[in-house]
XYZ file of C-alpha atoms in Angstrom:
584
model
C -0.052 -0.089 0.131
C 2.752 2.465 1.011
C 5.006 1.451 -2.249
C 1.767 2.168 -4.568
C 1.261 5.700 -2.807
C 5.099 6.284 -3.072
C 5.072 5.360 -6.797
C 1.953 7.539 -7.607
C 3.615 10.330 -5.647
C 6.864 9.906 -7.797
C 4.850 9.678 -10.944
C 2.984 12.905 -10.202
C 6.322 14.551 -9.471
C 7.684 13.507 -12.610
C 4.958 14.768 -14.554
C 4.899 18.169 -12.769
C 8.663 18.339 -13.416
C 8.486 17.441 -17.059
C 5.388 19.851 -17.671
C 7.017 22.584 -16.067
C 10.316 22.369 -17.770
C 8.673 21.938 -21.092
C 6.393 25.115 -20.568
C 9.079 27.209 -19.261
C 11.630 26.437 -21.908
C 9.255 27.483 -24.445
C 9.034 31.027 -23.076
C 11.791 33.496 -24.189
C 13.360 35.261 -21.276
C 13.569 39.013 -21.811
C 16.731 40.596 -22.747
C 16.505 43.525 -20.424
C 19.764 45.449 -21.084
C 20.045 49.186 -21.166
C 21.187 50.725 -23.277
C 20.027 48.040 -25.771
C 23.006 46.226 -27.342
C 23.306 46.782 -31.349
C 23.520 43.339 -32.158
C 22.002 40.271 -30.235
C 21.983 36.791 -31.502
C 19.946 34.144 -29.591
C 18.653 31.472 -31.669
C 18.076 29.031 -29.062
C 16.791 30.831 -25.855
C 17.930 28.971 -22.785
C 19.131 30.036 -19.318
C 21.841 28.743 -17.161
C 22.828 29.138 -13.461
C 25.871 31.023 -12.140
C 28.116 29.063 -10.090
C 28.242 30.202 -6.343
C 32.026 30.627 -6.855
C 31.425 32.575 -10.312
C 34.285 34.998 -11.214
C 35.226 37.289 -13.766
C 38.880 36.806 -14.810
C 41.203 38.769 -16.694
C 45.141 38.870 -17.143
C 44.994 42.263 -17.910
C 47.076 44.424 -15.298
C 45.631 47.828 -16.034
C 44.605 49.286 -12.583
C 41.134 50.655 -13.899
C 40.248 47.479 -15.118
C 41.268 45.588 -11.946
C 38.930 47.713 -10.075
C 36.167 47.381 -12.266
C 36.456 43.478 -12.379
C 36.448 43.523 -8.479
C 33.222 45.991 -8.671
C 31.496 43.745 -11.175
C 32.381 40.489 -9.201
C 30.780 41.671 -6.141
C 27.838 43.504 -7.855
C 26.759 40.355 -9.983
C 27.016 38.049 -6.858
C 25.314 40.396 -4.400
C 22.809 42.471 -6.481
C 20.068 39.653 -6.267
C 17.737 41.390 -8.394
C 14.470 40.069 -9.589
C 12.634 41.377 -12.733
C 9.167 42.569 -12.176
C 8.024 40.544 -15.135
C 8.510 36.688 -14.274
C 11.282 35.103 -16.216
C 11.612 31.365 -16.773
C 13.681 29.168 -14.485
C 16.073 26.526 -15.805
C 16.926 23.445 -13.494
C 20.352 23.044 -14.700
C 22.756 20.343 -13.581
C 25.651 22.701 -15.053
C 27.156 26.049 -14.001
C 28.548 29.057 -15.448
C 31.997 29.230 -13.649
C 33.692 32.500 -15.064
C 33.617 35.138 -17.434
C 37.113 35.424 -19.098
C 38.072 38.901 -20.695
C 40.529 39.305 -23.439
C 41.494 42.765 -24.384
C 43.821 43.536 -27.394
C 44.862 46.991 -26.631
C 45.312 47.598 -23.080
C 47.224 50.801 -23.152
C 44.568 52.724 -25.126
C 43.860 55.865 -23.307
C 40.252 57.100 -22.142
C 39.763 59.921 -24.745
C 37.497 61.088 -27.255
C 37.047 58.679 -30.087
C 38.485 55.578 -28.288
C 37.206 52.347 -29.240
C 34.349 51.190 -26.934
C 33.167 47.947 -28.661
C 32.945 44.533 -27.091
C 31.503 41.029 -27.860
C 30.026 38.834 -25.431
C 29.497 35.044 -25.649
C 27.588 33.356 -22.893
C 27.506 29.231 -23.176
C 25.275 27.018 -21.262
C 28.066 26.020 -19.009
C 31.564 26.531 -17.957
C 32.868 29.769 -19.519
C 31.557 33.067 -20.790
C 33.835 35.176 -23.128
C 34.118 38.932 -23.179
C 36.288 40.401 -25.966
C 37.149 43.982 -26.308
C 39.647 46.223 -28.098
C 40.205 48.349 -25.009
C 39.757 48.487 -21.126
C 36.831 51.022 -21.704
C 34.981 48.718 -24.056
C 35.427 45.711 -21.604
C 33.797 47.884 -18.842
C 30.587 48.266 -21.120
C 30.849 44.497 -21.596
C 30.838 43.681 -17.776
C 27.884 46.182 -17.395
C 25.823 44.309 -20.055
C 26.653 41.062 -18.363
C 25.624 42.260 -15.040
C 22.356 43.326 -16.364
C 21.965 40.007 -17.941
C 21.887 38.041 -14.330
C 18.903 38.073 -12.228
C 17.535 36.026 -9.428
C 17.739 35.749 -5.694
C 18.194 32.243 -4.334
C 19.702 31.144 -7.665
C 21.474 33.414 -10.109
C 20.305 32.909 -13.641
C 21.770 34.197 -16.967
C 20.714 33.975 -20.907
C 22.749 31.100 -22.359
C 23.854 30.516 -26.007
C 23.700 34.178 -26.526
C 26.150 36.187 -28.393
C 26.192 40.136 -28.240
C 28.246 42.367 -30.557
C 27.996 46.037 -29.430
C 29.501 49.448 -29.928
C 28.193 53.067 -29.767
C 26.561 55.092 -32.572
C 28.157 58.336 -30.903
C 31.644 58.844 -29.350
C 30.458 61.564 -27.113
C 27.472 60.519 -24.725
C 27.621 63.212 -22.049
C 25.833 64.788 -18.943
C 26.450 68.479 -17.920
C 25.936 69.558 -14.264
C 26.210 73.046 -13.304
C 27.897 73.437 -9.630
C 28.044 77.171 -9.497
C 24.150 77.936 -8.759
C 23.916 75.386 -6.216
C 26.711 73.406 -4.760
C 26.797 69.744 -4.915
C 28.741 67.395 -2.436
C 31.220 65.204 -3.981
C 29.308 62.186 -3.030
C 26.460 63.308 -5.278
C 29.080 63.747 -8.139
C 30.330 60.362 -7.634
C 26.995 58.669 -7.572
C 26.020 60.499 -10.763
C 29.313 59.355 -12.602
C 28.518 55.727 -11.282
C 24.927 55.843 -12.784
C 26.428 57.335 -16.000
C 28.875 54.367 -16.353
C 25.982 51.815 -15.804
C 24.027 53.768 -18.709
C 27.279 53.676 -20.740
C 27.588 57.231 -20.731
C 31.177 58.585 -20.871
C 31.503 62.208 -20.689
C 30.815 64.148 -17.347
C 30.875 67.795 -18.502
C 31.529 69.861 -15.234
C 30.047 73.530 -15.484
C 32.121 74.335 -12.338
C 31.909 78.038 -12.342
C 29.490 80.790 -13.043
C 28.429 84.275 -11.857
C 26.997 82.837 -8.688
C 29.881 81.110 -7.249
C 33.463 80.037 -7.959
C 33.742 76.713 -6.018
C 36.938 75.196 -7.262
C 40.164 75.842 -5.297
C 42.980 76.644 -7.722
C 46.668 76.602 -6.265
C 47.537 79.824 -8.618
C 44.359 81.594 -7.673
C 43.181 80.667 -4.203
C 41.378 83.867 -3.574
C 38.773 83.119 -6.391
C 37.310 80.242 -4.281
C 38.144 81.860 -1.063
C 36.087 84.833 -1.815
C 33.779 83.538 -4.474
C 32.436 80.413 -3.182
C 29.339 80.081 -0.973
C 31.780 79.122 1.948
C 34.555 76.805 3.135
C 32.260 73.783 3.079
C 31.259 74.600 -0.489
C 34.410 74.197 -2.419
C 36.149 71.667 -4.257
C 39.781 71.050 -3.317
C 42.457 69.698 -5.409
C 42.035 66.378 -3.793
C 38.415 66.382 -4.535
C 39.022 66.916 -8.223
C 41.538 64.278 -8.258
C 39.186 61.787 -6.555
C 36.460 62.698 -9.085
C 38.567 62.276 -12.088
C 40.036 59.210 -10.914
C 36.696 57.875 -10.238
C 35.576 58.704 -13.527
C 38.465 56.748 -15.003
C 37.778 53.692 -13.033
C 34.045 53.852 -14.504
C 34.926 54.708 -18.131
C 33.690 58.153 -17.810
C 35.762 61.318 -18.933
C 35.653 64.547 -16.853
C 35.628 67.719 -19.021
C 35.914 70.951 -17.035
C 34.123 74.050 -17.998
C 35.327 77.632 -16.851
C 32.941 79.817 -18.277
C 34.174 83.016 -19.821
C 34.105 86.044 -20.586
C 30.202 86.271 -19.342
C 28.853 84.377 -16.274
C 31.932 85.476 -14.351
C 30.268 87.704 -11.323
C 31.683 85.470 -8.827
C 35.354 86.514 -9.874
C 34.684 90.048 -8.783
C 34.883 88.945 -5.168
C 38.802 88.661 -5.507
C 39.242 90.773 -8.597
C 36.663 93.441 -8.772
C 38.779 95.594 -11.257
C 38.419 92.960 -14.057
C 34.711 92.291 -14.016
C 31.984 94.580 -15.587
C 28.690 95.643 -14.040
C 29.330 93.241 -11.098
C 26.536 93.307 -8.240
C 24.155 95.393 -10.177
C 20.461 94.295 -10.501
C 20.277 92.225 -13.491
C 16.989 93.965 -14.897
C 16.740 97.562 -14.092
C 13.526 99.169 -13.768
C 12.041 100.463 -16.847
C 14.546 98.572 -19.180
C 13.569 96.307 -21.920
C 15.000 92.599 -22.251
C 17.651 93.823 -24.739
C 18.618 96.288 -22.108
C 19.063 93.666 -19.453
C 22.746 93.305 -17.580
C 22.472 89.480 -17.405
C 20.525 86.461 -18.651
C 19.200 86.005 -15.225
C 20.058 87.279 -11.745
C 23.693 87.142 -11.160
C 25.655 89.870 -13.046
C 29.489 90.309 -14.188
C 31.453 89.643 -17.261
C 35.127 89.848 -17.406
C 36.884 93.089 -19.108
C 38.641 92.269 -22.284
C 40.549 95.586 -22.032
C 42.197 95.052 -18.934
C 45.486 93.268 -18.982
C 44.871 91.856 -15.513
C 42.091 89.818 -16.921
C 44.510 87.717 -19.004
C 47.033 87.200 -16.143
C 44.255 85.629 -14.140
C 42.951 83.496 -16.810
C 46.451 82.239 -17.638
C 46.768 80.991 -14.249
C 43.305 79.384 -14.270
C 44.084 77.431 -17.575
C 47.315 76.328 -16.355
C 45.862 74.972 -13.112
C 42.830 73.576 -14.836
C 44.719 71.677 -17.449
C 46.971 70.226 -14.682
C 43.949 69.040 -12.709
C 41.877 67.942 -15.657
C 43.930 65.558 -17.937
C 41.048 65.243 -20.550
C 42.000 66.497 -24.037
C 38.617 68.801 -24.008
C 38.685 72.178 -22.411
C 35.214 73.861 -22.258
C 35.808 77.715 -22.440
C 31.915 78.739 -22.334
C 31.746 81.876 -24.486
C 27.883 81.876 -24.070
C 25.442 84.996 -23.347
C 27.535 87.956 -23.474
C 25.367 90.649 -22.685
C 25.962 94.089 -24.191
C 24.608 96.322 -21.360
C 26.985 94.804 -19.085
C 30.057 95.519 -20.952
C 28.770 98.944 -21.860
C 28.279 99.741 -17.963
C 31.926 100.014 -17.879
C 33.454 103.409 -18.774
C 36.788 102.164 -20.706
C 34.456 99.950 -22.903
C 31.914 102.436 -23.448
C 34.630 104.825 -24.676
C 36.071 102.002 -26.788
C 32.376 101.644 -28.333
C 32.063 105.425 -28.762
C 35.293 105.474 -30.803
C 33.849 103.125 -33.455
C 34.826 99.992 -31.656
C 32.221 96.940 -31.592
C 31.318 94.775 -28.791
C 32.240 91.742 -31.471
C 35.516 93.239 -31.695
C 35.885 93.046 -28.115
C 34.913 89.425 -27.924
C 37.397 88.693 -30.728
C 40.122 90.169 -28.718
C 39.125 88.131 -25.785
C 39.134 84.907 -27.837
C 42.349 85.789 -29.560
C 44.053 86.269 -26.086
C 42.824 83.221 -24.532
C 42.352 80.397 -27.353
C 46.169 79.958 -27.862
C 46.899 79.509 -24.278
C 44.414 76.577 -24.060
C 45.385 74.899 -27.315
C 49.261 75.455 -26.276
C 48.430 72.549 -23.649
C 47.565 70.145 -26.578
C 43.703 70.788 -25.662
C 40.593 71.111 -28.049
C 38.444 74.018 -27.113
C 34.858 73.692 -26.827
C 32.598 76.608 -26.788
C 28.780 77.078 -26.633
C 27.553 78.122 -30.123
C 27.051 81.779 -29.142
C 30.593 82.485 -29.837
C 29.552 82.220 -33.627
C 25.972 82.353 -33.922
C 24.932 85.066 -31.341
C 23.055 87.657 -33.266
C 24.546 90.618 -31.361
C 27.929 89.779 -30.089
C 29.934 87.099 -31.891
C 33.254 86.549 -34.029
C 34.252 85.270 -37.236
C 34.726 81.540 -38.075
C 38.225 82.453 -39.350
C 39.522 82.984 -35.962
C 38.562 79.463 -34.762
C 40.354 76.562 -36.364
C 38.034 73.671 -36.908
C 40.716 71.009 -36.096
C 41.101 72.283 -32.418
C 37.446 73.706 -31.980
C 34.095 71.967 -31.110
C 30.930 73.801 -30.956
C 28.123 72.976 -28.357
C 24.526 73.826 -29.573
C 21.845 74.794 -27.080
C 19.188 76.954 -29.227
C 16.961 76.391 -31.909
C 16.766 72.779 -32.273
C 18.293 70.852 -35.346
C 18.456 74.229 -36.923
C 21.683 75.562 -35.184
C 22.948 72.076 -35.203
C 22.486 72.409 -39.127
C 24.356 75.821 -39.119
C 27.409 74.690 -37.165
C 28.077 71.444 -39.128
C 27.505 73.386 -42.296
C 30.278 75.572 -41.334
C 32.674 72.760 -40.887
C 32.703 72.333 -37.231
C 32.249 69.482 -35.140
C 29.356 69.685 -32.829
C 27.717 68.368 -29.428
C 24.148 68.583 -29.265
C 22.403 69.874 -26.251
C 19.352 71.477 -27.695
C 17.213 72.851 -24.942
C 14.203 71.929 -27.046
C 15.004 68.430 -26.169
C 17.979 67.932 -23.511
C 17.659 70.450 -21.170
C 16.673 68.687 -17.875
C 15.691 72.008 -16.074
C 13.057 73.021 -18.439
C 9.444 73.224 -17.280
C 10.058 73.453 -13.571
C 8.634 76.981 -13.291
C 11.036 79.855 -12.315
C 13.291 80.648 -9.438
C 12.745 84.336 -9.276
C 10.653 85.879 -6.604
C 8.147 88.774 -6.807
C 6.498 87.581 -9.999
C 2.835 88.555 -9.815
C 2.023 86.540 -12.986
C 1.625 83.408 -10.433
C -1.293 85.100 -8.863
C -3.820 84.770 -11.537
C -6.620 82.560 -10.396
C -8.295 82.391 -13.792
C -7.354 81.911 -17.195
C -5.656 84.947 -19.271
C -7.736 87.042 -21.275
C -7.950 86.435 -24.936
C -4.967 87.768 -26.593
C -3.016 88.155 -23.554
C 0.336 86.186 -22.859
C -0.352 82.715 -21.448
C 1.212 81.817 -18.003
C -0.528 79.685 -15.766
C -3.102 78.002 -18.124
C -3.519 76.558 -21.712
C 0.004 75.819 -22.363
C 1.591 78.761 -20.954
C 5.281 78.615 -19.733
C 4.686 78.825 -16.024
C 7.771 80.862 -15.719
C 10.173 78.402 -17.528
C 11.798 79.931 -20.558
C 12.252 76.547 -21.980
C 9.187 74.807 -20.953
C 7.538 72.437 -21.301
C 9.130 69.873 -19.262
C 11.331 67.424 -21.240
C 10.014 63.944 -20.633
C 11.906 60.748 -21.083
C 9.829 60.119 -24.079
C 10.881 63.478 -25.761
C 14.553 62.983 -24.907
C 14.539 59.446 -26.256
C 12.874 60.411 -29.605
C 15.243 63.222 -30.529
C 17.170 62.435 -33.645
C 20.269 64.673 -33.241
C 21.372 64.565 -36.806
C 18.047 65.328 -38.200
C 17.892 67.298 -41.347
C 21.813 66.827 -41.961
C 23.423 65.477 -45.102
C 25.625 62.157 -44.582
C 28.762 64.296 -44.626
C 27.249 66.650 -42.063
C 26.289 63.959 -39.809
C 29.866 62.903 -39.563
C 30.532 66.064 -37.770
C 28.134 65.277 -34.968
C 30.210 63.713 -32.326
C 27.312 63.280 -29.883
C 25.230 64.990 -27.357
C 24.653 65.858 -23.965
C 21.817 66.189 -21.480
C 22.183 69.376 -19.547
C 21.069 70.286 -15.891
C 21.183 74.002 -14.901
C 20.837 74.075 -11.241
C 18.917 77.399 -10.152
C 16.113 74.790 -8.620
C 18.004 71.714 -7.999
C 20.702 70.846 -5.436
C 22.060 67.207 -4.386
C 18.905 66.340 -2.476
C 16.917 66.289 -5.788
C 19.500 65.406 -8.266
C 18.862 61.755 -8.977
C 15.035 62.145 -9.746
C 15.684 65.027 -12.015
C 18.435 63.470 -14.221
C 17.249 59.771 -14.104
C 15.546 58.169 -16.126
C 15.601 61.035 -18.753
C 19.509 60.983 -18.885
C 19.128 56.993 -19.399
C 16.797 57.842 -22.316
C 19.421 59.858 -24.215
C 22.044 57.173 -23.226
C 20.353 54.422 -25.384
C 19.277 56.809 -28.103
C 22.929 57.647 -28.641
C 24.494 54.116 -27.864
C 22.318 51.850 -30.335
C 19.519 54.516 -31.588
C 15.892 54.749 -31.046
C 14.625 52.668 -33.854
C 14.267 48.937 -34.227
C 15.503 46.520 -36.785
C 12.937 47.682 -39.286
C 13.917 51.411 -38.893
C 10.583 52.212 -36.797
C 11.044 54.154 -33.531
C 10.833 51.628 -30.596
C 7.621 52.357 -28.862
C 6.002 49.431 -27.079
C 9.012 47.589 -25.694
C 11.186 50.211 -24.909
C 9.059 51.540 -21.754
C 8.972 48.044 -20.389
C 12.657 47.685 -20.532
C 13.256 51.194 -19.234
C 10.882 50.408 -16.444
C 12.908 47.212 -15.586
C 16.151 49.108 -15.635
C 14.752 51.910 -13.411
C 13.862 49.369 -10.785
C 17.500 47.836 -11.010
C 19.124 51.340 -10.806
C 16.952 52.118 -7.670
C 18.483 48.690 -6.248
C 21.963 50.214 -6.859
C 21.263 53.292 -4.890
C 20.056 55.811 -7.565
C 16.702 57.383 -6.664
C 15.495 57.481 -10.093
C 11.886 58.975 -10.807
C 9.072 56.755 -11.541
C 7.815 56.330 -15.193
C 4.551 54.503 -14.753
C 2.237 52.710 -12.297
C 3.900 49.529 -11.583
C 0.768 47.818 -12.796
C 1.684 48.644 -16.291
C 5.000 46.604 -15.922
C 2.927 43.888 -14.437
C 0.643 43.863 -17.570
C 2.609 44.419 -20.764
C 1.051 46.427 -23.364
C -1.938 47.358 -21.491
C -0.601 50.901 -20.823
C 0.049 51.668 -24.600
C -2.021 53.842 -26.927
C -2.272 50.960 -29.316
C -1.253 47.332 -29.338
């Protein structure tokens, strides 16, 4: 009687086992990798189990790679991430024991245009193989592998999968302004870590502006000593070295921006004699917008006619290139305001004697540009230096070989103007990539917010019916708008070759470290995929339905990694794939 019962139980168990393994093996596991790899081959979808003693192995002695290997070894075995959407389980008697890394050019430095490609092969047992030309490509490959792993009690990974991957654009960046509000070093390091996970490779650090000068430079200590918000809101030499090194360890270049000649009011605390219109109210009563003294509160522009200006700048350039080894040096040159310069008697006299403000800008560029390129740097300027309708210079003064322009106005039109002139361009269009847009205004005493009813017909809309709400670049740039942007729109094939990539930008009038993650992520992640593998599927159509589910899964994994990314949808949408789309 007992043997009959035992046999019946065993038969039932075998039936359940066979039925379960058969049904799950017919379900294709999701490939939840962000950004999506360029090429994935997985003809016979199966999964395998990671050995409890799984290790990433490499004979490469590069210190940055060795740190990355240790980091990913720890992450893969301790993350214990379960996807929101159930994945099939495989009862496997074999284990994946190791990921072996092979690199062909170990010495390639982290610089613009470095080879970031990799290939990844994961078999059903034994060994997986990651091959890359450089250390930096190998880091991307380890990130991809880490995102393929899931499970809590048992770590699973897709088997029989081959990935061949490389970025569409060499420059995939994020710009952070640390002058308007101070960001502790820990926030910058966390941001770099999140950038690396999204395969972004340039941290554009807009360090100084009119509001504060938070960086301590050995040759000019008074600039931070008097121009920062205080002793606890400065970046020391050791802080900068830590940030630059942390970036290297994560495959992220740190590009400094010392904005000149405008946006320099903070310099006046140490050197009032070289700054015009300092500490003046930015919009004098009764004046029109063209008569403003600054683009926003916080006035001050360097005086190109004062020789002391160039002594200070030379010291700043020398210190900056020493602290930041990257080959790019961002020198700003945006939003030079006529009235601020004209407020200075010497400049006013210069203009009265048939001089022009554009000639002043030419003088400034001619006396600073050679200093930067003498350090073997490529100079990056905001587009204004050539395209501003009031104060700009001739393109003949800016050699194309050592100049890159960053566009922020007028969407694809200004990108077209820059590449048509033969310059390389970084795209940061405010219409698509400005993360501070649509969040209102930081200025007080604005009675337009008092309106309780809709504006009268014919009046400027503000609070209602698509009004700006005080944001000059509203509406808010959603992740969908960021993702859908084609940064080479309207360009010829030759012109497309001059677009080196893009950057999402965060100006921080209304953001500090407490709200940083939610403002940046997941919108920066959306740009990261668009610039890595594009925003279109194999048929050339924009990815619509599948991208949000994958981005949602990635968001939850990022949150598990300590990044407080904003929510994108109700969790119900991910649990019910396709049900939150407009159409199926």
